[in-house]
Amino acid sequence: MSLPGTPQALAPSRQRRCASELRPRISCVIPALNERENLCVLLPCLETVLVSVASAWEVVVVDDGSSDLTCELMEAWACRQGFRYLQLSRNFGKEAALSAGLAAAAGDVVVCLDADLQHPPALIPQMLDLWREGADMVCAVRRNRVDESPVKRWGAWLLYYILGSGHRVRIPADAGDFRLLDRAVVTALLRLPERTRFMKGLFAWVGFVVRSIE
Ligand code: UDP
Ligand code: MG
């Protein structure tokens, strides 16, 4: 079902969480580039999970310039209650697609997940448990990178080594973009003026209480 307008105030999250802690309103944001086949699998799974945990929910698929008829698939899904489709005018990159989805999302909590089936919706109930316990942001951390090429693994190690050399803001290694964000975190992210965004960095920069699951 569709959610009413996005609150603008940066309210203390705990205060608001009390009223909605059992079954919050959840938005899922999914950036997608040529993921038609994967979306056919992901969306029904997601719906099953959301129905069981949310008082109201929406799934926002942000099509980042796909050329694989994602558009045709999503126009059909968008006729169903709870599913929304944003089509960007070209490929802007995942970070921009994610930002567009966050701006459109209206839930008390927002779950960002990829369309390529690397982020299992079955983990959402566990993420919500940590949110109910007081986490403002819950990151899913990769157990290992065995599915990646040695070059990509080495690149990831180097990236996190360089990023980790800063003192104030720590970007957790192997935490991807599969995250649950409290509304307060989303509001903070949307207030940042950066146009070219590195979301993992911004997720860390805004602070808040962060917990992880594997
Ligand atoms: N994606 C996107 N725009 C892009 C590249 C990727 O929206 O220009 C989407 C992609 O469809 C997927 C998610 O972003 O749902 C993560 O992309 P990818 O699997 O390439 O990233 P990785 O798993 O390496 O982080
Ligand atoms: Mg991927």
PDB file of C-alpha atoms and ligand atoms in Angstrom:
ATOM      1  CA  MET A   1       0.000   0.000   0.000  1.00  0.00           C
ATOM      2  CA  SER A   2       1.192   3.512  -0.668  1.00  0.00           C
ATOM      3  CA  LEU A   3       2.619   5.548   2.150  1.00  0.00           C
ATOM      4  CA  PRO A   4       1.688   9.151   2.872  1.00  0.00           C
ATOM      5  CA  GLY A   5       4.215  12.020   2.577  1.00  0.00           C
ATOM      6  CA  THR A   6       7.773  11.961   3.865  1.00  0.00           C
ATOM      7  CA  PRO A   7       8.320  13.699   7.227  1.00  0.00           C
ATOM      8  CA  GLN A   8      10.819  16.558   6.906  1.00  0.00           C
ATOM      9  CA  ALA A   9      11.903  17.065  10.527  1.00  0.00           C
ATOM     10  CA  LEU A  10      15.083  15.487  11.877  1.00  0.00           C
ATOM     11  CA  ALA A  11      13.269  14.132  14.930  1.00  0.00           C
ATOM     12  CA  PRO A  12      15.051  12.015  17.544  1.00  0.00           C
ATOM     13  CA  SER A  13      14.525   8.575  16.069  1.00  0.00           C
ATOM     14  CA  ARG A  14      13.909   6.724  19.328  1.00  0.00           C
ATOM     15  CA  GLN A  15      11.015   8.979  20.249  1.00  0.00           C
ATOM     16  CA  ARG A  16       9.225   8.225  16.995  1.00  0.00           C
ATOM     17  CA  ARG A  17      10.220   4.571  17.053  1.00  0.00           C
ATOM     18  CA  CYS A  18       8.172   3.884  20.179  1.00  0.00           C
ATOM     19  CA  ALA A  19       4.896   4.479  18.402  1.00  0.00           C
ATOM     20  CA  SER A  20       5.687   2.277  15.446  1.00  0.00           C
ATOM     21  CA  GLU A  21       8.154  -0.260  16.762  1.00  0.00           C
ATOM     22  CA  LEU A  22       6.185  -3.441  16.238  1.00  0.00           C
ATOM     23  CA  ARG A  23       5.191  -3.096  12.615  1.00  0.00           C
ATOM     24  CA  PRO A  24       6.742   0.021  11.091  1.00  0.00           C
ATOM     25  CA  ARG A  25       6.022   1.457   7.684  1.00  0.00           C
ATOM     26  CA  ILE A  26       8.780   0.126   5.441  1.00  0.00           C
ATOM     27  CA  SER A  27      10.103   1.355   2.120  1.00  0.00           C
ATOM     28  CA  CYS A  28      12.474  -0.797   0.086  1.00  0.00           C
ATOM     29  CA  VAL A  29      14.653   1.014  -2.426  1.00  0.00           C
ATOM     30  CA  ILE A  30      16.147  -1.010  -5.267  1.00  0.00           C
ATOM     31  CA  PRO A  31      18.492   0.533  -7.851  1.00  0.00           C
ATOM     32  CA  ALA A  32      18.373  -1.567 -10.995  1.00  0.00           C
ATOM     33  CA  LEU A  33      20.325  -1.615 -14.227  1.00  0.00           C
ATOM     34  CA  ASN A  34      19.238  -4.381 -16.605  1.00  0.00           C
ATOM     35  CA  GLU A  35      17.877  -6.595 -13.827  1.00  0.00           C
ATOM     36  CA  ARG A  36      14.610  -7.692 -15.416  1.00  0.00           C
ATOM     37  CA  GLU A  37      15.197 -11.401 -14.808  1.00  0.00           C
ATOM     38  CA  ASN A  38      16.356 -10.872 -11.235  1.00  0.00           C
ATOM     39  CA  LEU A  39      13.460  -8.555 -10.413  1.00  0.00           C
ATOM     40  CA  CYS A  40      11.058 -11.317 -11.477  1.00  0.00           C
ATOM     41  CA  VAL A  41      12.525 -13.417  -8.648  1.00  0.00           C
ATOM     42  CA  LEU A  42      13.197 -10.684  -6.101  1.00  0.00           C
ATOM     43  CA  LEU A  43       9.897  -8.800  -6.048  1.00  0.00           C
ATOM     44  CA  PRO A  44       7.637 -11.733  -5.054  1.00  0.00           C
ATOM     45  CA  CYS A  45      10.097 -12.729  -2.280  1.00  0.00           C
ATOM     46  CA  LEU A  46      10.213  -9.193  -1.011  1.00  0.00           C
ATOM     47  CA  GLU A  47       6.439  -8.897  -0.988  1.00  0.00           C
ATOM     48  CA  THR A  48       6.125 -12.056   1.113  1.00  0.00           C
ATOM     49  CA  VAL A  49       8.586 -10.731   3.688  1.00  0.00           C
ATOM     50  CA  LEU A  50       7.125  -7.208   3.821  1.00  0.00           C
ATOM     51  CA  VAL A  51       3.557  -8.385   4.300  1.00  0.00           C
ATOM     52  CA  SER A  52       4.689 -10.308   7.369  1.00  0.00           C
ATOM     53  CA  VAL A  53       6.611  -7.488   9.086  1.00  0.00           C
ATOM     54  CA  ALA A  54       5.215  -4.097   8.039  1.00  0.00           C
ATOM     55  CA  SER A  55       2.080  -2.136   8.878  1.00  0.00           C
ATOM     56  CA  ALA A  56       2.386  -0.541   5.455  1.00  0.00           C
ATOM     57  CA  TRP A  57       5.047  -0.972   2.832  1.00  0.00           C
ATOM     58  CA  GLU A  58       6.262   0.132  -0.549  1.00  0.00           C
ATOM     59  CA  VAL A  59       8.903  -1.132  -2.940  1.00  0.00           C
ATOM     60  CA  VAL A  60      10.568   1.604  -4.999  1.00  0.00           C
ATOM     61  CA  VAL A  61      12.440   0.245  -8.007  1.00  0.00           C
ATOM     62  CA  VAL A  62      14.728   2.869  -9.538  1.00  0.00           C
ATOM     63  CA  ASP A  63      15.500   1.962 -13.112  1.00  0.00           C
ATOM     64  CA  ASP A  64      18.894   3.465 -13.848  1.00  0.00           C
ATOM     65  CA  GLY A  65      18.664   3.560 -17.647  1.00  0.00           C
ATOM     66  CA  SER A  66      18.037  -0.139 -18.329  1.00  0.00           C
ATOM     67  CA  SER A  67      17.880  -1.400 -21.900  1.00  0.00           C
ATOM     68  CA  ASP A  68      16.476  -4.870 -21.135  1.00  0.00           C
ATOM     69  CA  LEU A  69      12.740  -4.075 -20.979  1.00  0.00           C
ATOM     70  CA  THR A  70      12.816  -3.652 -17.197  1.00  0.00           C
ATOM     71  CA  CYS A  71      10.408  -0.858 -18.032  1.00  0.00           C
ATOM     72  CA  GLU A  72       7.797  -3.243 -19.449  1.00  0.00           C
ATOM     73  CA  LEU A  73       8.064  -5.529 -16.429  1.00  0.00           C
ATOM     74  CA  MET A  74       7.878  -2.702 -13.909  1.00  0.00           C
ATOM     75  CA  GLU A  75       4.935  -0.977 -15.530  1.00  0.00           C
ATOM     76  CA  ALA A  76       2.985  -4.149 -14.793  1.00  0.00           C
ATOM     77  CA  TRP A  77       4.300  -4.383 -11.213  1.00  0.00           C
ATOM     78  CA  ALA A  78       3.568  -0.701 -10.578  1.00  0.00           C
ATOM     79  CA  CYS A  79      -0.147  -1.391 -11.123  1.00  0.00           C
ATOM     80  CA  ARG A  80      -0.048  -3.502  -7.977  1.00  0.00           C
ATOM     81  CA  GLN A  81      -0.483  -1.972  -4.568  1.00  0.00           C
ATOM     82  CA  GLY A  82       2.814  -1.180  -2.859  1.00  0.00           C
ATOM     83  CA  PHE A  83       5.038  -1.187  -5.944  1.00  0.00           C
ATOM     84  CA  ARG A  84       6.454   2.010  -7.400  1.00  0.00           C
ATOM     85  CA  TYR A  85       8.651   2.503 -10.434  1.00  0.00           C
ATOM     86  CA  LEU A  86      11.030   5.402 -11.006  1.00  0.00           C
ATOM     87  CA  GLN A  87      12.648   5.517 -14.410  1.00  0.00           C
ATOM     88  CA  LEU A  88      15.751   7.690 -14.677  1.00  0.00           C
ATOM     89  CA  SER A  89      16.299   9.417 -18.000  1.00  0.00           C
ATOM     90  CA  ARG A  90      19.648   7.651 -18.555  1.00  0.00           C
ATOM     91  CA  ASN A  91      22.218   5.647 -16.630  1.00  0.00           C
ATOM     92  CA  PHE A  92      23.454   7.829 -13.762  1.00  0.00           C
ATOM     93  CA  GLY A  93      25.173   5.116 -11.724  1.00  0.00           C
ATOM     94  CA  LYS A  94      24.091   3.164  -8.695  1.00  0.00           C
ATOM     95  CA  GLU A  95      24.852   5.893  -6.163  1.00  0.00           C
ATOM     96  CA  ALA A  96      22.596   8.384  -7.925  1.00  0.00           C
ATOM     97  CA  ALA A  97      19.856   5.794  -8.379  1.00  0.00           C
ATOM     98  CA  LEU A  98      19.988   4.979  -4.680  1.00  0.00           C
ATOM     99  CA  SER A  99      19.764   8.676  -3.789  1.00  0.00           C
ATOM    100  CA  ALA A 100      16.744   9.118  -6.072  1.00  0.00           C
ATOM    101  CA  GLY A 101      15.068   6.168  -4.352  1.00  0.00           C
ATOM    102  CA  LEU A 102      15.810   7.509  -0.876  1.00  0.00           C
ATOM    103  CA  ALA A 103      14.266  10.846  -1.841  1.00  0.00           C
ATOM    104  CA  ALA A 104      11.118   9.086  -3.022  1.00  0.00           C
ATOM    105  CA  ALA A 105      10.768   6.691  -0.056  1.00  0.00           C
ATOM    106  CA  ALA A 106       8.230   7.541   2.650  1.00  0.00           C
ATOM    107  CA  GLY A 107       8.618   4.788   5.274  1.00  0.00           C
ATOM    108  CA  ASP A 108       9.596   4.981   8.943  1.00  0.00           C
ATOM    109  CA  VAL A 109      12.451   2.728   7.910  1.00  0.00           C
ATOM    110  CA  VAL A 110      14.035   2.343   4.498  1.00  0.00           C
ATOM    111  CA  VAL A 111      15.784  -0.825   3.375  1.00  0.00           C
ATOM    112  CA  CYS A 112      18.216  -0.419   0.467  1.00  0.00           C
ATOM    113  CA  LEU A 113      18.952  -3.555  -1.473  1.00  0.00           C
ATOM    114  CA  ASP A 114      20.394  -4.527  -4.832  1.00  0.00           C
ATOM    115  CA  ALA A 115      18.313  -6.114  -7.529  1.00  0.00           C
ATOM    116  CA  ASP A 116      20.875  -8.790  -8.418  1.00  0.00           C
ATOM    117  CA  LEU A 117      19.820 -11.254  -5.671  1.00  0.00           C
ATOM    118  CA  GLN A 118      22.979 -10.667  -3.620  1.00  0.00           C
ATOM    119  CA  HIS A 119      20.883  -9.199  -0.792  1.00  0.00           C
ATOM    120  CA  PRO A 120      18.416 -11.732   0.641  1.00  0.00           C
ATOM    121  CA  PRO A 121      15.085 -10.190   1.744  1.00  0.00           C
ATOM    122  CA  ALA A 122      14.867 -12.959   4.355  1.00  0.00           C
ATOM    123  CA  LEU A 123      17.324 -10.929   6.471  1.00  0.00           C
ATOM    124  CA  ILE A 124      14.937  -7.977   6.771  1.00  0.00           C
ATOM    125  CA  PRO A 125      13.152  -9.305   9.908  1.00  0.00           C
ATOM    126  CA  GLN A 126      16.532  -9.632  11.688  1.00  0.00           C
ATOM    127  CA  MET A 127      17.476  -6.119  10.615  1.00  0.00           C
ATOM    128  CA  LEU A 128      14.187  -4.858  12.019  1.00  0.00           C
ATOM    129  CA  ASP A 129      14.872  -6.582  15.335  1.00  0.00           C
ATOM    130  CA  LEU A 130      18.115  -4.604  15.657  1.00  0.00           C
ATOM    131  CA  TRP A 131      16.272  -1.396  14.724  1.00  0.00           C
ATOM    132  CA  ARG A 132      13.688  -2.098  17.438  1.00  0.00           C
ATOM    133  CA  GLU A 133      16.572  -2.551  19.885  1.00  0.00           C
ATOM    134  CA  GLY A 134      17.714   0.973  19.074  1.00  0.00           C
ATOM    135  CA  ALA A 135      19.945   0.792  15.995  1.00  0.00           C
ATOM    136  CA  ASP A 136      19.423   3.670  13.584  1.00  0.00           C
ATOM    137  CA  MET A 137      21.239   1.875  10.798  1.00  0.00           C
ATOM    138  CA  VAL A 138      21.735  -1.850  10.274  1.00  0.00           C
ATOM    139  CA  CYS A 139      24.342  -2.976   7.732  1.00  0.00           C
ATOM    140  CA  ALA A 140      24.562  -6.433   6.278  1.00  0.00           C
ATOM    141  CA  VAL A 141      28.229  -7.419   6.169  1.00  0.00           C
ATOM    142  CA  ARG A 142      29.546  -9.946   3.672  1.00  0.00           C
ATOM    143  CA  ARG A 143      30.752 -13.143   5.340  1.00  0.00           C
ATOM    144  CA  ASN A 144      33.367 -13.584   2.593  1.00  0.00           C
ATOM    145  CA  ARG A 145      34.102 -12.597  -0.980  1.00  0.00           C
ATOM    146  CA  VAL A 146      34.640 -16.064  -2.439  1.00  0.00           C
ATOM    147  CA  ASP A 147      32.232 -15.288  -5.276  1.00  0.00           C
ATOM    148  CA  GLU A 148      34.444 -12.458  -6.511  1.00  0.00           C
ATOM    149  CA  SER A 149      37.543 -12.495  -8.712  1.00  0.00           C
ATOM    150  CA  PRO A 150      40.951 -12.096  -7.011  1.00  0.00           C
ATOM    151  CA  VAL A 151      41.332  -8.704  -8.694  1.00  0.00           C
ATOM    152  CA  LYS A 152      38.042  -7.454  -7.246  1.00  0.00           C
ATOM    153  CA  ARG A 153      38.916  -8.880  -3.802  1.00  0.00           C
ATOM    154  CA  TRP A 154      42.296  -7.161  -3.872  1.00  0.00           C
ATOM    155  CA  GLY A 155      40.676  -3.928  -5.077  1.00  0.00           C
ATOM    156  CA  ALA A 156      38.161  -4.065  -2.223  1.00  0.00           C
ATOM    157  CA  TRP A 157      40.937  -4.673   0.314  1.00  0.00           C
ATOM    158  CA  LEU A 158      42.930  -1.721  -1.036  1.00  0.00           C
ATOM    159  CA  LEU A 159      39.884   0.551  -1.088  1.00  0.00           C
ATOM    160  CA  TYR A 160      38.996  -0.180   2.525  1.00  0.00           C
ATOM    161  CA  TYR A 161      42.648   0.142   3.557  1.00  0.00           C
ATOM    162  CA  ILE A 162      42.822   3.632   2.077  1.00  0.00           C
ATOM    163  CA  LEU A 163      39.415   4.640   3.416  1.00  0.00           C
ATOM    164  CA  GLY A 164      40.349   3.280   6.848  1.00  0.00           C
ATOM    165  CA  SER A 165      43.341   5.605   7.087  1.00  0.00           C
ATOM    166  CA  GLY A 166      41.063   8.481   8.097  1.00  0.00           C
ATOM    167  CA  HIS A 167      40.476   8.959  11.821  1.00  0.00           C
ATOM    168  CA  ARG A 168      37.035  10.351  12.416  1.00  0.00           C
ATOM    169  CA  VAL A 169      34.815   8.345  10.103  1.00  0.00           C
ATOM    170  CA  ARG A 170      35.245   4.584   9.824  1.00  0.00           C
ATOM    171  CA  ILE A 171      33.733   2.889   6.797  1.00  0.00           C
ATOM    172  CA  PRO A 172      33.155  -0.741   7.806  1.00  0.00           C
ATOM    173  CA  ALA A 173      34.969  -3.148   5.480  1.00  0.00           C
ATOM    174  CA  ASP A 174      32.688  -5.509   3.578  1.00  0.00           C
ATOM    175  CA  ALA A 175      29.497  -3.691   4.572  1.00  0.00           C
ATOM    176  CA  GLY A 176      27.681  -3.192   1.309  1.00  0.00           C
ATOM    177  CA  ASP A 177      24.635  -1.178   0.459  1.00  0.00           C
ATOM    178  CA  PHE A 178      22.192  -3.715   1.942  1.00  0.00           C
ATOM    179  CA  ARG A 179      21.096  -1.563   4.830  1.00  0.00           C
ATOM    180  CA  LEU A 180      18.171  -0.658   6.949  1.00  0.00           C
ATOM    181  CA  LEU A 181      17.972   3.062   7.687  1.00  0.00           C
ATOM    182  CA  ASP A 182      15.803   4.778  10.232  1.00  0.00           C
ATOM    183  CA  ARG A 183      13.898   7.800   8.890  1.00  0.00           C
ATOM    184  CA  ALA A 184      16.248  10.109  10.834  1.00  0.00           C
ATOM    185  CA  VAL A 185      19.220   8.711   8.894  1.00  0.00           C
ATOM    186  CA  VAL A 186      17.416   9.139   5.580  1.00  0.00           C
ATOM    187  CA  THR A 187      16.595  12.738   6.440  1.00  0.00           C
ATOM    188  CA  ALA A 188      20.249  13.409   7.305  1.00  0.00           C
ATOM    189  CA  LEU A 189      21.446  11.810   4.043  1.00  0.00           C
ATOM    190  CA  LEU A 190      18.988  13.805   1.970  1.00  0.00           C
ATOM    191  CA  ARG A 191      20.205  17.042   3.533  1.00  0.00           C
ATOM    192  CA  LEU A 192      23.778  16.507   2.351  1.00  0.00           C
ATOM    193  CA  PRO A 193      24.587  18.740  -0.604  1.00  0.00           C
ATOM    194  CA  GLU A 194      26.946  16.347  -2.437  1.00  0.00           C
ATOM    195  CA  ARG A 195      25.882  15.742  -6.020  1.00  0.00           C
ATOM    196  CA  THR A 196      28.453  13.052  -6.818  1.00  0.00           C
ATOM    197  CA  ARG A 197      27.874  10.614  -4.003  1.00  0.00           C
ATOM    198  CA  PHE A 198      29.795   7.709  -2.519  1.00  0.00           C
ATOM    199  CA  MET A 199      27.007   6.244  -0.438  1.00  0.00           C
ATOM    200  CA  LYS A 200      29.129   3.935   1.729  1.00  0.00           C
ATOM    201  CA  GLY A 201      31.112   6.990   2.773  1.00  0.00           C
ATOM    202  CA  LEU A 202      28.018   9.096   3.420  1.00  0.00           C
ATOM    203  CA  PHE A 203      26.335   6.294   5.387  1.00  0.00           C
ATOM    204  CA  ALA A 204      29.372   6.328   7.681  1.00  0.00           C
ATOM    205  CA  TRP A 205      29.700  10.120   7.738  1.00  0.00           C
ATOM    206  CA  VAL A 206      26.201  10.820   9.078  1.00  0.00           C
ATOM    207  CA  GLY A 207      26.933   8.833  12.245  1.00  0.00           C
ATOM    208  CA  PHE A 208      24.012   7.447  14.318  1.00  0.00           C
ATOM    209  CA  VAL A 209      23.844   4.111  16.120  1.00  0.00           C
ATOM    210  CA  VAL A 210      25.006   1.425  13.685  1.00  0.00           C
ATOM    211  CA  ARG A 211      24.747  -2.361  14.085  1.00  0.00           C
ATOM    212  CA  SER A 212      25.751  -5.142  11.690  1.00  0.00           C
ATOM    213  CA  ILE A 213      24.523  -8.568  10.737  1.00  0.00           C
ATOM    214  CA  GLU A 214      26.351 -11.099   8.588  1.00  0.00           C
TER     215      GLU A 214
HETATM  216  N1  UDP B   1      23.148  -0.580 -10.645  1.00  0.00           N
HETATM  217  C1  UDP B   1      22.549   0.608 -11.024  1.00  0.00           C
HETATM  218  N2  UDP B   1      23.231   1.437 -11.858  1.00  0.00           N
HETATM  219  C2  UDP B   1      24.480   1.157 -12.334  1.00  0.00           C
HETATM  220  C3  UDP B   1      25.087  -0.057 -11.903  1.00  0.00           C
HETATM  221  C4  UDP B   1      24.408  -0.890 -11.051  1.00  0.00           C
HETATM  222  O1  UDP B   1      21.429   0.901 -10.621  1.00  0.00           O
HETATM  223  O2  UDP B   1      25.039   1.953 -13.121  1.00  0.00           O
HETATM  224  C5  UDP B   1      22.427  -1.481  -9.743  1.00  0.00           C
HETATM  225  C6  UDP B   1      22.477  -2.935 -10.124  1.00  0.00           C
HETATM  226  O3  UDP B   1      21.441  -3.273 -11.028  1.00  0.00           O
HETATM  227  C7  UDP B   1      22.326  -3.630  -8.785  1.00  0.00           C
HETATM  228  C8  UDP B   1      23.036  -2.690  -7.841  1.00  0.00           C
HETATM  229  O4  UDP B   1      23.056  -1.410  -8.479  1.00  0.00           O
HETATM  230  O5  UDP B   1      20.981  -3.761  -8.414  1.00  0.00           O
HETATM  231  C9  UDP B   1      24.455  -3.129  -7.513  1.00  0.00           C
HETATM  232  O6  UDP B   1      25.191  -3.222  -8.693  1.00  0.00           O
HETATM  233  P1  UDP B   1      26.393  -4.260  -8.847  1.00  0.00           P
HETATM  234  O7  UDP B   1      25.892  -5.641  -8.613  1.00  0.00           O
HETATM  235  O8  UDP B   1      27.030  -4.000 -10.185  1.00  0.00           O
HETATM  236  O9  UDP B   1      27.357  -3.769  -7.704  1.00  0.00           O
HETATM  237  P2  UDP B   1      28.206  -4.613  -6.651  1.00  0.00           P
HETATM  238  O10 UDP B   1      27.468  -5.886  -6.339  1.00  0.00           O
HETATM  239  O11 UDP B   1      29.503  -4.855  -7.285  1.00  0.00           O
HETATM  240  O12 UDP B   1      28.272  -3.677  -5.476  1.00  0.00           O
HETATM  241 MG    MG B   2      26.066  -7.019  -7.208  1.00  0.00          MG
END
